[in-house]
Tab-separated table of C-alpha atoms in Angstrom:
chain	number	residue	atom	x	y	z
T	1	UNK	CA	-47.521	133.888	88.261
T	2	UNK	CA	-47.233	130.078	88.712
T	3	UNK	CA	-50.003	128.367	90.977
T	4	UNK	CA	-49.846	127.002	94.113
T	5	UNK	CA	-50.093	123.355	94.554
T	6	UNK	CA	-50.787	120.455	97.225
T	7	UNK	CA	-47.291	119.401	97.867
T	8	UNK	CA	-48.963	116.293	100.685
T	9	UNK	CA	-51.535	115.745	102.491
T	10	UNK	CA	-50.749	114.229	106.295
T	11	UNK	CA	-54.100	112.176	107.820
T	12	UNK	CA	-54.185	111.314	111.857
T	13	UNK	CA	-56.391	109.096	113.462
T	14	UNK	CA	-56.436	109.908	117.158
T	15	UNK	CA	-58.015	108.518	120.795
T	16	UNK	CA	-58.473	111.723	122.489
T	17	UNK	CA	-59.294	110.416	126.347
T	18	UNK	CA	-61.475	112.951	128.421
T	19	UNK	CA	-60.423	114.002	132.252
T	20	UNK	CA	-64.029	111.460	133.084
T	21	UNK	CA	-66.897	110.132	131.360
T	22	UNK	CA	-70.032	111.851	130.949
T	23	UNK	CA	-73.432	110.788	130.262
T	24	UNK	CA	-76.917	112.596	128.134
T	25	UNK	CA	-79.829	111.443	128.317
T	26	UNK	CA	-79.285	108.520	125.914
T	27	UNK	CA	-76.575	107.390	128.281
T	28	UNK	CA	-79.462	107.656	131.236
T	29	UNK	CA	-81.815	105.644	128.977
T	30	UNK	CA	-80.021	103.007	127.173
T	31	UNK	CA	-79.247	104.415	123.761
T	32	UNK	CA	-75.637	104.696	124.007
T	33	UNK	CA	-72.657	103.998	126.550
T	34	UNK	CA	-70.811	106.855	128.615
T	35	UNK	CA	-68.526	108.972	126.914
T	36	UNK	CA	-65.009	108.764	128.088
T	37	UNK	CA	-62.952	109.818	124.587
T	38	UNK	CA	-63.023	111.869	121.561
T	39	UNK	CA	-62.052	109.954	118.279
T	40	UNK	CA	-60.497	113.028	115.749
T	41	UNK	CA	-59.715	112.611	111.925
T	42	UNK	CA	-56.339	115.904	112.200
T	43	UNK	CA	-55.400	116.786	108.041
T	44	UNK	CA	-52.621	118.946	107.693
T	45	UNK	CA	-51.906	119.886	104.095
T	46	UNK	CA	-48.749	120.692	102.534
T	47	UNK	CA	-48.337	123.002	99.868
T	48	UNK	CA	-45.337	123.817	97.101
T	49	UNK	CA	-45.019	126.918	98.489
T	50	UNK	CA	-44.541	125.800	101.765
T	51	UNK	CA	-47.535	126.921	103.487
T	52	UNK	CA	-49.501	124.440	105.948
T	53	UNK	CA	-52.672	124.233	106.735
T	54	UNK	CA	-54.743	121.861	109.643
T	55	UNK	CA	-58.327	121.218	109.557
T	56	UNK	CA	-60.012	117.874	111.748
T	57	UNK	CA	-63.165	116.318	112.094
T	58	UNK	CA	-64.437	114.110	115.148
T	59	UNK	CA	-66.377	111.297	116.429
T	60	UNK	CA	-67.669	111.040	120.233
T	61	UNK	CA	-68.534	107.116	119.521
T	62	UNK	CA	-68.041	105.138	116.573
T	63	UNK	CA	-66.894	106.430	113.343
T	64	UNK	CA	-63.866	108.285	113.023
T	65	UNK	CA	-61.613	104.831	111.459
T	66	UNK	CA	-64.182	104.928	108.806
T	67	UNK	CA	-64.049	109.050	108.485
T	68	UNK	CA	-60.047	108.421	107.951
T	69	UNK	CA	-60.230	105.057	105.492
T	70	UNK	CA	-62.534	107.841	103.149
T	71	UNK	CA	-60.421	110.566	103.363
T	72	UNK	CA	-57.167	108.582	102.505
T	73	UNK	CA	-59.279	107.344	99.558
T	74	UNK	CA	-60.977	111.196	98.396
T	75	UNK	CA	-57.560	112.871	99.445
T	76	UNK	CA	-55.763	111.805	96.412
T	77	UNK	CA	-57.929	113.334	93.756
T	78	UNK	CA	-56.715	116.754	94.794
T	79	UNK	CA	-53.100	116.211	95.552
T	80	UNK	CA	-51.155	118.268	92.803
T	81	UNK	CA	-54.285	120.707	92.766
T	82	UNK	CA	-54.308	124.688	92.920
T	83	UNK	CA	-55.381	125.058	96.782
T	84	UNK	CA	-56.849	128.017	96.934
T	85	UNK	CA	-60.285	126.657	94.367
T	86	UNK	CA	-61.528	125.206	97.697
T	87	UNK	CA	-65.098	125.301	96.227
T	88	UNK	CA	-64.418	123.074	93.105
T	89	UNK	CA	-61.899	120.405	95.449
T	90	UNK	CA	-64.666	120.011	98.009
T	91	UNK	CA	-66.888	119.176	94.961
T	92	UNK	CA	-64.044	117.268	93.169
T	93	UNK	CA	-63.498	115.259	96.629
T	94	UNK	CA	-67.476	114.643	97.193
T	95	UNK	CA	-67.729	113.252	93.859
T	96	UNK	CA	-64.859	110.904	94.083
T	97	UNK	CA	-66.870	109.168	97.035
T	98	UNK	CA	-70.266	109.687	95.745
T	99	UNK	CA	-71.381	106.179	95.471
T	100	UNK	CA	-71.577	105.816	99.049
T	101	UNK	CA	-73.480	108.955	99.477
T	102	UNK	CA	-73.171	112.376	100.317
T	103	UNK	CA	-73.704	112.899	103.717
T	104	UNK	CA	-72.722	111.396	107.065
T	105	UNK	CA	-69.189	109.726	106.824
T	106	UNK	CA	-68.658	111.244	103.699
T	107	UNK	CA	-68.655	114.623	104.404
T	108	UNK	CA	-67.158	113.977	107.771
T	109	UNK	CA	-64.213	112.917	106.114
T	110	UNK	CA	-64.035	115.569	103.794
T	111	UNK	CA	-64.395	118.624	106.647
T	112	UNK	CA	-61.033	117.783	107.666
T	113	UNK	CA	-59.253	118.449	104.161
T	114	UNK	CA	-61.785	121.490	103.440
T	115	UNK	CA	-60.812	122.957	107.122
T	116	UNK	CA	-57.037	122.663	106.341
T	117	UNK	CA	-57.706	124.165	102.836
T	118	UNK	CA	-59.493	127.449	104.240
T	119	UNK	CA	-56.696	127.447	107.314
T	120	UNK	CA	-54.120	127.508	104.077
T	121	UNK	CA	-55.755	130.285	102.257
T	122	UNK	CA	-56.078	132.352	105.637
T	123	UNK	CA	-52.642	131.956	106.173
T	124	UNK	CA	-51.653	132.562	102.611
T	125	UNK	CA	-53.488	136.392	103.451
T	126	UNK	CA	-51.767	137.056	106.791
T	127	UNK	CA	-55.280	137.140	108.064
T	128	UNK	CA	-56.821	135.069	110.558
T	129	UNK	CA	-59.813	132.832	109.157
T	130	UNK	CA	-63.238	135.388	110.993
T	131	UNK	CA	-60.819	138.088	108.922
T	132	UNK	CA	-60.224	136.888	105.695
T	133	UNK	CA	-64.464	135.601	105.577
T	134	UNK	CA	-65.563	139.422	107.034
T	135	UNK	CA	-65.692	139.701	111.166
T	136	UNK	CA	-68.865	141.080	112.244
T	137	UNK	CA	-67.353	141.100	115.675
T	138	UNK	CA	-63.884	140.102	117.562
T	139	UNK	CA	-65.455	138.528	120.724
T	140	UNK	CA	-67.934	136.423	120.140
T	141	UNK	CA	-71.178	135.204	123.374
T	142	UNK	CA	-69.833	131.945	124.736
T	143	UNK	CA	-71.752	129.381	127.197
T	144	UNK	CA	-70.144	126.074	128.834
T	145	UNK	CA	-71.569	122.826	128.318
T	146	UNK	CA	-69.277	120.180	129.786
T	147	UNK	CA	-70.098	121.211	133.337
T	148	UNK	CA	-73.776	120.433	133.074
T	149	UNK	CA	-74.371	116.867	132.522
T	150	UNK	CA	-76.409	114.198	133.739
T	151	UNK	CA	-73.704	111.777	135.694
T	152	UNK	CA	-73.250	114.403	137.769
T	153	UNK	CA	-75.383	115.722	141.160
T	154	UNK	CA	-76.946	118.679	141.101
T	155	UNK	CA	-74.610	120.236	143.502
T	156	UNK	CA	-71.482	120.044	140.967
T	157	UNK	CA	-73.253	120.799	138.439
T	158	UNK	CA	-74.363	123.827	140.397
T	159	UNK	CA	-70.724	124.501	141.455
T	160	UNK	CA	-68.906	123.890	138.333
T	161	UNK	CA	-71.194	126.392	136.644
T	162	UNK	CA	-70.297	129.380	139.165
T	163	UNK	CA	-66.901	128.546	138.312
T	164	UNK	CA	-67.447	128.925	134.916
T	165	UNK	CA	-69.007	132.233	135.558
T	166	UNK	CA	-66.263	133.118	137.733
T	167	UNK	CA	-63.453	131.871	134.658
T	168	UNK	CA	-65.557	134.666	132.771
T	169	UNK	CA	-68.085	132.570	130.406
T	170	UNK	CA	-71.667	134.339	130.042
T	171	UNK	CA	-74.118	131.651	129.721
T	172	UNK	CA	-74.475	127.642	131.549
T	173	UNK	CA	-76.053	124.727	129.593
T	174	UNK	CA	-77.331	121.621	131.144
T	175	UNK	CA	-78.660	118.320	130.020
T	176	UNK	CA	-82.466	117.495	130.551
T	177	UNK	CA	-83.882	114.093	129.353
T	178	UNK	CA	-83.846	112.044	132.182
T	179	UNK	CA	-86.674	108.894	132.101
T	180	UNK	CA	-88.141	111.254	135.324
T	181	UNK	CA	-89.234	114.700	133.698
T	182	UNK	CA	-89.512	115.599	137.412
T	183	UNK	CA	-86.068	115.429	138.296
T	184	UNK	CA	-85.434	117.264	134.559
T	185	UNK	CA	-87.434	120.027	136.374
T	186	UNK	CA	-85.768	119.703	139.816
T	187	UNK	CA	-82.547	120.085	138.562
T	188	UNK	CA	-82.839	123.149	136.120
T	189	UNK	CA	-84.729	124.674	138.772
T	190	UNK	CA	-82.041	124.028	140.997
T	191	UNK	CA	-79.267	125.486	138.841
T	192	UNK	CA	-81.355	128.894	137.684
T	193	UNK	CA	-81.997	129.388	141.478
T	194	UNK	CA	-78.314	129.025	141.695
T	195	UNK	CA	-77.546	131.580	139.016
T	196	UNK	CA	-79.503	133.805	139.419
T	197	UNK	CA	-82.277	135.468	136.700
T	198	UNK	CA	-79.787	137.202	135.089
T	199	UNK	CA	-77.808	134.698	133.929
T	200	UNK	CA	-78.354	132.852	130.026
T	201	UNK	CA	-79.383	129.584	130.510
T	202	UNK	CA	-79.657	126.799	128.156
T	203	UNK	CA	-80.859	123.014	128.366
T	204	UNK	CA	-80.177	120.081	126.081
T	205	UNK	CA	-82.144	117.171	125.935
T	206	UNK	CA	-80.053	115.511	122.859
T	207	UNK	CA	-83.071	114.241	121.014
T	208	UNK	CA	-84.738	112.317	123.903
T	209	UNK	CA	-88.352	113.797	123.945
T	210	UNK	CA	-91.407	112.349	121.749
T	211	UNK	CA	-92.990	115.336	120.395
T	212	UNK	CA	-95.776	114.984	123.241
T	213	UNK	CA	-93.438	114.736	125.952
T	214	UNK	CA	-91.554	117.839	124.505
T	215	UNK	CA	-94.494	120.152	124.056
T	216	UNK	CA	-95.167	119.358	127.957
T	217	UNK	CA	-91.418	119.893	129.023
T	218	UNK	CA	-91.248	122.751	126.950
T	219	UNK	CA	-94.459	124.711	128.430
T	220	UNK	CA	-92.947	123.163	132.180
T	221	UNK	CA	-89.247	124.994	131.672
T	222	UNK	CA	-90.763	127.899	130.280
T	223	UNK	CA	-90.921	129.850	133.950
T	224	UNK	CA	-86.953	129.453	134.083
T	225	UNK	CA	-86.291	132.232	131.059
T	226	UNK	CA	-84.716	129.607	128.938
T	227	UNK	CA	-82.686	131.070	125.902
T	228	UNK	CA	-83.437	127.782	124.509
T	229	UNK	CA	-84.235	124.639	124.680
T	230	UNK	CA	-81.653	122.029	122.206
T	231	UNK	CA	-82.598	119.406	120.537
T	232	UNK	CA	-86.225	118.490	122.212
T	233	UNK	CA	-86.624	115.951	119.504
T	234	UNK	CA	-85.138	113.362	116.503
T	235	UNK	CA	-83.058	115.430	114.713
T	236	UNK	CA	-84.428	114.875	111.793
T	237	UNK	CA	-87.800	115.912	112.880
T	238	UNK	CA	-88.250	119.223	111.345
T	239	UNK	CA	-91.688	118.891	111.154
T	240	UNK	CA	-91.529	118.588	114.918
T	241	UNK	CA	-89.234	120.988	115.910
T	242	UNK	CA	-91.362	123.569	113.606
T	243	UNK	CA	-94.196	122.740	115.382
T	244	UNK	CA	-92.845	123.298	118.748
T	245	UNK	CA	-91.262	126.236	117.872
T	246	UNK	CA	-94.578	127.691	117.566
T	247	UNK	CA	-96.146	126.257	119.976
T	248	UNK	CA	-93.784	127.258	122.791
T	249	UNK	CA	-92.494	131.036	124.078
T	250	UNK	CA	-88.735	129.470	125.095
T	251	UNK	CA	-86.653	129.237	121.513
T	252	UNK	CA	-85.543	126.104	119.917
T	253	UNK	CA	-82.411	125.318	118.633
T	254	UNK	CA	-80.823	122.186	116.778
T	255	UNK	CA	-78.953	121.297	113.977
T	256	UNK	CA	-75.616	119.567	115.446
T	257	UNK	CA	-76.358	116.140	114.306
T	258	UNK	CA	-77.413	116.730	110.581
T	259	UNK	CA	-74.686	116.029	108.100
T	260	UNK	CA	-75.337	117.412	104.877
T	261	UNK	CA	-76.584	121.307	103.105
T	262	UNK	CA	-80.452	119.802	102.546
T	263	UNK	CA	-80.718	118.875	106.194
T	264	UNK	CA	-80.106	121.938	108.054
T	265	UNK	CA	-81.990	123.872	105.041
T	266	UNK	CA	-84.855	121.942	105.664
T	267	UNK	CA	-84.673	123.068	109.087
T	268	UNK	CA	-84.123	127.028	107.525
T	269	UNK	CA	-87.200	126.644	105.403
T	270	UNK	CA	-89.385	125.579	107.659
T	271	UNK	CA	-88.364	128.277	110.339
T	272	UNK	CA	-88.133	125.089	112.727
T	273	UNK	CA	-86.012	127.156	114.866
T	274	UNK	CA	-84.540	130.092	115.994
T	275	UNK	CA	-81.105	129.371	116.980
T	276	UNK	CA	-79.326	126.863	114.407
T	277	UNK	CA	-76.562	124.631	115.477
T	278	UNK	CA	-74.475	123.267	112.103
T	279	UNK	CA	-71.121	121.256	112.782
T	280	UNK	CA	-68.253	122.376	110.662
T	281	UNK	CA	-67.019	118.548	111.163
T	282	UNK	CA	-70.196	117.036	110.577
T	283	UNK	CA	-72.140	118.936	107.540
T	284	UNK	CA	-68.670	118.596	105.450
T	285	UNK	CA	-66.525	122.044	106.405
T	286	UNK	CA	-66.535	125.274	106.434
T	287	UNK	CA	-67.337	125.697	102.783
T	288	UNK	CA	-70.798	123.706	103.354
T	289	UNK	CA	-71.047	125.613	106.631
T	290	UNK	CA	-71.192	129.069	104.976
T	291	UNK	CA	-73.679	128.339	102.623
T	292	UNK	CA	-76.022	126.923	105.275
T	293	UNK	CA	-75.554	129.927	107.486
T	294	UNK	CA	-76.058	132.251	104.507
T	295	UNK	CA	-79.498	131.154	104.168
T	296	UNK	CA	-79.693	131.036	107.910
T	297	UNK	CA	-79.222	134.818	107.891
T	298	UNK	CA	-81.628	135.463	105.087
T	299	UNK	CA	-84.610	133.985	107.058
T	300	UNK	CA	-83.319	136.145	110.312
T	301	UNK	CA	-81.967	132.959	112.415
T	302	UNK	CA	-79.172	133.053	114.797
T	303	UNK	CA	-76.700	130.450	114.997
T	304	UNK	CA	-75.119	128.507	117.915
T	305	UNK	CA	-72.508	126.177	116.286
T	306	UNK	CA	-72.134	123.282	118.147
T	307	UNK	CA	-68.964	122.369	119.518
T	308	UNK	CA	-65.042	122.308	118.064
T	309	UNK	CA	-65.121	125.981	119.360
T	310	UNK	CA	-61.554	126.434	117.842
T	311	UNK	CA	-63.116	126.332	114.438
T	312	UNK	CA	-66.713	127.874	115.308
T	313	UNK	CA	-65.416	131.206	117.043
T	314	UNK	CA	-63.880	132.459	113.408
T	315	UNK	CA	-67.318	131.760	111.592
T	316	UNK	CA	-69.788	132.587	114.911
T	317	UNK	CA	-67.458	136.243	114.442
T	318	UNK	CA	-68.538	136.376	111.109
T	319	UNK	CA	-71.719	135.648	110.928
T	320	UNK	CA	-73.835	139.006	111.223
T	321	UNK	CA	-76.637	137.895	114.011
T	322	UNK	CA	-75.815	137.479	116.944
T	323	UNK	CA	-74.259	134.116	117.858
T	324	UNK	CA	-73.253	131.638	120.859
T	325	UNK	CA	-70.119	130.015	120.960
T	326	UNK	CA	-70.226	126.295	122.894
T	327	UNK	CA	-67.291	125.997	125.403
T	328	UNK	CA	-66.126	122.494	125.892
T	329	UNK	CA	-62.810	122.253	126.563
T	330	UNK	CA	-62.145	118.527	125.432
T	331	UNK	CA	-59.839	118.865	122.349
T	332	UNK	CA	-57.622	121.763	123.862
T	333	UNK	CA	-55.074	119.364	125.108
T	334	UNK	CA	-54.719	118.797	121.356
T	335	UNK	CA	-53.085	121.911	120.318
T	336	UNK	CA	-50.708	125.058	121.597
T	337	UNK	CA	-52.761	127.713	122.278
T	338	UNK	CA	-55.747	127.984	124.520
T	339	UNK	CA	-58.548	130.535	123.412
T	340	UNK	CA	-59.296	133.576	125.272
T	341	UNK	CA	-62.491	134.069	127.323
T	342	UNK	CA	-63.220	137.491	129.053
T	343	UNK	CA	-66.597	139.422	130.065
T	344	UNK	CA	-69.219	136.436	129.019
T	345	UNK	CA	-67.394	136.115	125.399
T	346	UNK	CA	-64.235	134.098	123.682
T	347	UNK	CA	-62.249	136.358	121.996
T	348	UNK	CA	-61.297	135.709	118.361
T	349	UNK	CA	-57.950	134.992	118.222
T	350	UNK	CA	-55.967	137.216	115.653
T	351	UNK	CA	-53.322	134.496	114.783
T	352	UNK	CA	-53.036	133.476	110.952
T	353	UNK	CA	-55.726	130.990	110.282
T	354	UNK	CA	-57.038	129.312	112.622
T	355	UNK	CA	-54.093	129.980	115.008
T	356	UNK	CA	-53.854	126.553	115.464
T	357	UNK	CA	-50.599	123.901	116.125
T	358	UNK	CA	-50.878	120.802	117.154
T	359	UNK	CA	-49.472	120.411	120.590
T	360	UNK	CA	-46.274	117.660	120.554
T	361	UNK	CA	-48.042	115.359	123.018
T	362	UNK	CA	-50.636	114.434	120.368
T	363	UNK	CA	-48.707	112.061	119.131
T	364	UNK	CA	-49.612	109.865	122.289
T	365	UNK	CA	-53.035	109.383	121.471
T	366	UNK	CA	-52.313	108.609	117.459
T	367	UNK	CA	-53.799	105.328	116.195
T	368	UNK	CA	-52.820	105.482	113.065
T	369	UNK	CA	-51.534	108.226	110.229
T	370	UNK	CA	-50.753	108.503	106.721
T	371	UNK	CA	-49.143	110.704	103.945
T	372	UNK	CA	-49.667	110.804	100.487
T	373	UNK	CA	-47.880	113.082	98.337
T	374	UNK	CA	-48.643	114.846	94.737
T	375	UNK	CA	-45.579	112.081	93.513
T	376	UNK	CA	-48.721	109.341	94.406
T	377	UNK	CA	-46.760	107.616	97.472
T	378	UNK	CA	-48.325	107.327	101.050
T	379	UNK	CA	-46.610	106.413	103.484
T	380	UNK	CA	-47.490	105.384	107.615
């Protein structure tokens, strides 16, 4: 039986604009500007056999021309290649960029093709992606974010989490890390009085806290039965984050921001936390992803992947702890179908792959796209 091979490989580069800006904490204290768009690498692979695949990374600031000036560059060592040895064409793609490392951009760039090439083989089975890796589960916890953060009052927040509750998602997040820990305080307060003590809650301070000013916030939220607190410090403080972990009752959970295997392992072997949070976009793709959570599960951590929940519900199903899904709903107008939420969880959807299309009015927000074929030509 012949082989399959990459027939082309289509790149977009895409200005995804949000309904209104939001701001974190390092909006609130200087770091970085508001948010008001999503910047998103889309690869969509072509095979010989004519299957497709579509995988896609993201920036929320600056980042994603250079994520798509890489991936033009890496994409062409595997054109012509057998698509289903996704192992040895992530490694063959890593390599071909190696001198400018192997993290960050790098593997942000490469997520995309990797994504597309598991998508491919998914579809190739007739089997939706949490299928073909082994569901643990076909609804998986889910918790909205985009409704708790910091440019808002108190009283939307308040309000647009009861109507998340009411849209049937289980838990709330908000975002803490405010220069006044008092109003941090006020506010949570506010929203788990709200709720009600049933109800998970979450809060995110997106790496705002010195490790002082953590260990105090963290002892001061404890009386609001937290299921954890994100990202209390520097990301890449795993020292820090270990130390809180056992310092405080209320979990810990990070991860998002690290782009590469070591990074989030670090965080594994130091038990720094108890709920991890890798990026399929940022730590490289799914193939990184999976053997990050594999260790994950061997030290008896849950995961929380963070964000791009139309990738992260297949794995989250397939991971065999218990794991949160993070509802944001800002890259839906990018594709067909809309996932399913019902009882506190988002179902897993049983399409081919990742059950994903790109919806027709992406095109609008397309900056610029390419397509390079196995014959060597690209072509805008």
């Amino acid at each position: 039986m012949t082989a399959d091979r990459i027939a082309s490989v289509r790149l977009g580069l895409l200005d995804v604009p949000l309904a209104a800006p939001v701001s974190d904490a390092k909006v609130l204290t200087g770091r970085q500007r508001p948010l008001s768009e999503v910047s998103v690498l889309t690869c969509e692979v072509l095979t010989a056999d004519g299957l497709t695949g579509l995988g896609f990374s993201y920036t929320t600031r600056a980042g994603c021309r250079a994520q798509f000036a890489h991936a033009r560059e890496v994409v062409e060592s595997i054109l012509g290649e057998d698509p289903n040895d996704i192992a040895r064409l992530y490694d063959q793609m890593l390599w071909a960029g190696a001198s400018v490392g192997r993290s960050g951009v790098a593997t942000q760039a490469i997520s995309s093709v990797d994504t597309a090439l598991w998508d491919v083989k998914a579809r190739r089975a007739g089997l939706s992606l949490a299928k073909l890796l082994g569901a643990h589960r076909d609804a998986v916890d889910v918790y909205n974010t985009s409704g708790g953060y910091l440019q808002a009052p108190v009283e939307e927040v308040c309000e647009r989490a009861a109507a998340a509750r009411a849209a049937g998602i289980g838990g709330i997040k908000v975002k803490v890390g405010q220069p006044d820990l008092r109003e941090d305080l006020r506010r949570v307060a506010a929203v788990r009085e709200h709720l009600g003590h049933g109800v998970p809650l979450m809060v995110d301070a997106n790496q705002q806290w010195d490790r002082a000013t953590a260990l105090r916030a963290g002892r001061a939220l404890g009386e609001h039965d937290l299921v954890w607190i994100e990202e209390p410090l520097d990301a890449h403080d795993a020292e820090g984050h270990a130390a809180l972990s056992r310092a405080l009752d209320t979990p810990i959970a990070t991860g998002e921001m690290l782009t590469s295997v070591g990074e989030l392992v670090r965080l594994v072997d130091l038990r720094a936390v108890t709920y991890l949070q890798p990026d399929v976009p940022r730590v490289g793709g799914v193939t990184p992803y999976l053997r990050v959570v594999a260790l994950a599960d061997h030290a008896g951590l849950h995961v929380a992947p963070h964000f791009v929940m139309e990738v992260h519900v297949h794995l989250a199903a397939a991971y065999p702890r218990r794991s949160w899904v993070e509802h944001i709903e800002w890259l839906s107008p990018l594709f067909e179908e809309r996932l399913e939420i019902a009882d506190g969880t988002m179902l897993v959807p049983d399409r081919p792959g990742l059950g994903l299309t790109l919806a027709e009015q992406a095109s609008r927000w397309a900056v610029d796209t390419v397509t390079l074929s196995a014959a060597g030509a690209g072509a805008r």
